[in-house]
Amino acid sequence: MNDGKAAYELLQAKLLQYLHSRDKAAELKKQKAYDMIGGLQKDGAERNADLSQLTLTQMHVLHEIASGENANVTQIANHIGVTKGGVSKAVAKLIQAGLAAEAPRPGSKREMHYLVTPLGEQIARVHDKLHRLLEEKHFKLYSTYSGEELSVIVRFLDDLTRLNEKPL
């Protein structure tokens, strides 16, 4: 029982350590994105866009708008796992910042979809580049584990996800 308790406590400590490091890494990623984006701002309409105020959700929404045809709130919300209200708020901020625009969906007078502006397209490319760099970094880590080890990790993460989905 003592070994089990020690293993549990070590696992709990490592999980908390990971969560804190993930939060710090997210902030560093955000800062790197802002540094890369900083050179994109020019005079004109873009000068009103305070790009350092973009949230991670807004960056993901912008990426979805840039990569999808006729992107609408429902499609974006379903794809990135954010509420439709969250997507609507993010889109409103992106439009206000001059990074996205709203237009009627072809063939429909009522339904709207979103498009990126030229600056929005540049920022979406920066976001995509950062995702690719992160995926490469993760793949290098994954390749250090055997298939069996990866299966155990996947099972643990699935169990942890299910646990988080259940209310207390």
Tab-separated table of C-alpha atoms in Angstrom:
chain	number	residue	atom	x	y	z
A	1	MET	CA	0.000	0.000	0.000
A	2	ASN	CA	2.868	2.370	0.803
A	3	ASP	CA	4.405	1.896	-2.659
A	4	GLY	CA	1.014	2.541	-4.251
A	5	LYS	CA	0.519	5.698	-2.210
A	6	ALA	CA	4.003	6.959	-3.055
A	7	ALA	CA	3.403	6.266	-6.753
A	8	TYR	CA	0.043	8.049	-6.585
A	9	GLU	CA	1.596	11.089	-4.877
A	10	LEU	CA	4.438	11.182	-7.419
A	11	LEU	CA	1.966	10.935	-10.306
A	12	GLN	CA	-0.198	13.692	-8.825
A	13	ALA	CA	2.858	15.930	-8.341
A	14	LYS	CA	4.066	15.273	-11.900
A	15	LEU	CA	0.609	15.964	-13.307
A	16	LEU	CA	0.457	19.317	-11.498
A	17	GLN	CA	4.004	20.103	-12.649
A	18	TYR	CA	2.945	19.350	-16.237
A	19	LEU	CA	-0.161	21.545	-15.982
A	20	HIS	CA	1.889	24.473	-14.681
A	21	SER	CA	4.545	24.003	-17.371
A	22	ARG	CA	1.809	23.778	-20.034
A	23	ASP	CA	0.371	27.102	-18.882
A	24	LYS	CA	3.827	28.681	-18.986
A	25	ALA	CA	4.485	27.192	-22.436
A	26	ALA	CA	1.161	28.586	-23.692
A	27	GLU	CA	2.206	32.050	-22.539
A	28	LEU	CA	5.605	31.681	-24.233
A	29	LYS	CA	3.909	30.480	-27.437
A	30	LYS	CA	1.570	33.458	-27.293
A	31	GLN	CA	4.531	35.817	-26.828
A	32	LYS	CA	6.386	34.226	-29.750
A	33	ALA	CA	3.295	34.687	-31.910
A	34	TYR	CA	3.065	38.347	-30.902
A	35	ASP	CA	6.747	38.830	-31.681
A	36	MET	CA	6.262	37.276	-35.119
A	37	ILE	CA	3.086	39.288	-35.711
A	38	GLY	CA	4.625	42.557	-34.519
A	39	GLY	CA	6.390	43.083	-37.824
A	40	LEU	CA	3.135	42.717	-39.741
A	41	GLN	CA	1.440	45.860	-38.467
A	42	LYS	CA	1.502	48.774	-40.869
A	43	ASP	CA	-0.086	52.182	-41.154
A	44	GLY	CA	-3.681	52.427	-42.285
A	45	ALA	CA	-6.563	50.303	-41.069
A	46	GLU	CA	-4.256	47.796	-39.411
A	47	ARG	CA	-2.888	50.346	-36.973
A	48	ASN	CA	-6.141	50.096	-35.016
A	49	ALA	CA	-5.597	46.396	-34.449
A	50	ASP	CA	-3.836	45.896	-31.129
A	51	LEU	CA	-2.575	42.465	-31.994
A	52	SER	CA	-1.062	41.894	-28.559
A	53	GLN	CA	-4.608	41.717	-27.224
A	54	LEU	CA	-5.576	38.703	-29.352
A	55	THR	CA	-6.588	35.727	-27.240
A	56	LEU	CA	-5.696	32.146	-28.049
A	57	THR	CA	-9.348	31.491	-28.914
A	58	GLN	CA	-9.353	34.450	-31.314
A	59	MET	CA	-6.186	33.096	-32.958
A	60	HIS	CA	-7.806	29.674	-33.376
A	61	VAL	CA	-10.996	31.211	-34.766
A	62	LEU	CA	-8.958	33.312	-37.201
A	63	HIS	CA	-7.099	30.191	-38.288
A	64	GLU	CA	-10.418	28.394	-38.877
A	65	ILE	CA	-11.793	31.291	-40.909
A	66	ALA	CA	-8.634	31.363	-43.018
A	67	SER	CA	-8.597	27.619	-43.626
A	68	GLY	CA	-12.290	26.956	-44.250
A	69	GLU	CA	-14.609	27.820	-47.060
A	70	ASN	CA	-17.726	29.689	-46.028
A	71	ALA	CA	-16.838	29.367	-42.332
A	72	ASN	CA	-19.748	30.163	-40.050
A	73	VAL	CA	-20.166	30.233	-36.266
A	74	THR	CA	-21.530	26.694	-35.978
A	75	GLN	CA	-18.826	25.124	-38.138
A	76	ILE	CA	-16.058	26.926	-36.268
A	77	ALA	CA	-17.531	26.103	-32.838
A	78	ASN	CA	-17.846	22.413	-33.694
A	79	HIS	CA	-14.330	22.223	-35.076
A	80	ILE	CA	-12.442	23.924	-32.235
A	81	GLY	CA	-14.661	22.891	-29.328
A	82	VAL	CA	-15.778	26.364	-28.261
A	83	THR	CA	-19.363	27.509	-27.716
A	84	LYS	CA	-21.118	29.382	-30.506
A	85	GLY	CA	-21.279	32.395	-28.180
A	86	GLY	CA	-17.519	32.212	-27.674
A	87	VAL	CA	-16.958	32.063	-31.421
A	88	SER	CA	-19.327	35.009	-31.993
A	89	LYS	CA	-17.434	37.119	-29.454
A	90	ALA	CA	-14.090	36.165	-30.968
A	91	VAL	CA	-15.303	36.959	-34.488
A	92	ALA	CA	-16.637	40.349	-33.362
A	93	LYS	CA	-13.202	41.213	-31.940
A	94	LEU	CA	-11.475	39.995	-35.103
A	95	ILE	CA	-13.767	42.131	-37.258
A	96	GLN	CA	-13.206	45.130	-34.971
A	97	ALA	CA	-9.444	44.606	-35.276
A	98	GLY	CA	-9.660	44.492	-39.078
A	99	LEU	CA	-8.576	40.852	-39.258
A	100	ALA	CA	-11.841	39.337	-40.497
A	101	ALA	CA	-14.963	40.429	-42.339
A	102	GLU	CA	-18.540	39.217	-42.481
A	103	ALA	CA	-20.308	38.533	-45.778
A	104	PRO	CA	-23.562	36.892	-46.898
A	105	ARG	CA	-23.150	33.217	-47.680
A	106	PRO	CA	-23.378	32.660	-51.437
A	107	GLY	CA	-26.930	31.703	-52.330
A	108	SER	CA	-28.373	32.925	-49.027
A	109	LYS	CA	-29.513	36.394	-48.043
A	110	ARG	CA	-29.766	35.713	-44.302
A	111	GLU	CA	-26.897	33.390	-43.484
A	112	MET	CA	-23.479	34.972	-42.987
A	113	HIS	CA	-19.981	33.564	-43.240
A	114	TYR	CA	-16.566	35.004	-42.446
A	115	LEU	CA	-13.514	35.898	-44.474
A	116	VAL	CA	-10.038	36.989	-43.427
A	117	THR	CA	-8.479	40.282	-44.420
A	118	PRO	CA	-4.932	40.355	-45.833
A	119	LEU	CA	-3.506	41.076	-42.357
A	120	GLY	CA	-5.722	38.350	-40.888
A	121	GLU	CA	-4.346	35.921	-43.470
A	122	GLN	CA	-0.771	36.774	-42.450
A	123	ILE	CA	-1.569	36.249	-38.782
A	124	ALA	CA	-3.318	32.949	-39.524
A	125	ARG	CA	-0.152	31.811	-41.336
A	126	VAL	CA	1.951	32.700	-38.268
A	127	HIS	CA	-0.449	30.693	-36.098
A	128	ASP	CA	-0.252	27.743	-38.501
A	129	LYS	CA	3.558	27.889	-38.493
A	130	LEU	CA	3.620	27.813	-34.693
A	131	HIS	CA	1.302	24.787	-34.700
A	132	ARG	CA	3.595	22.954	-37.134
A	133	LEU	CA	6.637	23.720	-34.960
A	134	LEU	CA	4.810	22.433	-31.889
A	135	GLU	CA	3.721	19.260	-33.710
A	136	GLU	CA	7.333	18.599	-34.750
A	137	LYS	CA	8.472	19.067	-31.157
A	138	HIS	CA	5.773	16.670	-29.915
A	139	PHE	CA	6.579	14.074	-32.586
A	140	LYS	CA	10.226	14.054	-31.498
A	141	LEU	CA	9.084	13.357	-27.944
A	142	TYR	CA	6.594	10.658	-28.998
A	143	SER	CA	9.279	8.868	-31.006
A	144	THR	CA	11.238	8.225	-27.793
A	145	TYR	CA	8.479	5.872	-26.545
A	146	SER	CA	7.610	2.369	-27.674
A	147	GLY	CA	4.209	1.558	-29.123
A	148	GLU	CA	3.219	-0.150	-25.862
A	149	GLU	CA	4.226	2.889	-23.814
A	150	LEU	CA	2.269	5.180	-26.118
A	151	SER	CA	-0.791	2.928	-25.751
A	152	VAL	CA	-0.633	3.247	-21.961
A	153	ILE	CA	-0.234	7.026	-22.225
A	154	VAL	CA	-3.210	7.260	-24.595
A	155	ARG	CA	-5.337	5.124	-22.275
A	156	PHE	CA	-4.369	7.307	-19.301
A	157	LEU	CA	-5.209	10.515	-21.189
A	158	ASP	CA	-8.552	9.071	-22.325
A	159	ASP	CA	-9.372	8.130	-18.725
A	160	LEU	CA	-8.311	11.561	-17.485
A	161	THR	CA	-10.464	13.260	-20.130
A	162	ARG	CA	-13.504	11.166	-19.172
A	163	LEU	CA	-12.885	12.006	-15.510
A	164	ASN	CA	-12.857	15.731	-16.330
A	165	GLU	CA	-16.124	15.414	-18.242
A	166	LYS	CA	-17.952	14.125	-15.152
A	167	PRO	CA	-19.173	16.763	-12.703
A	168	LEU	CA	-17.933	16.569	-9.116
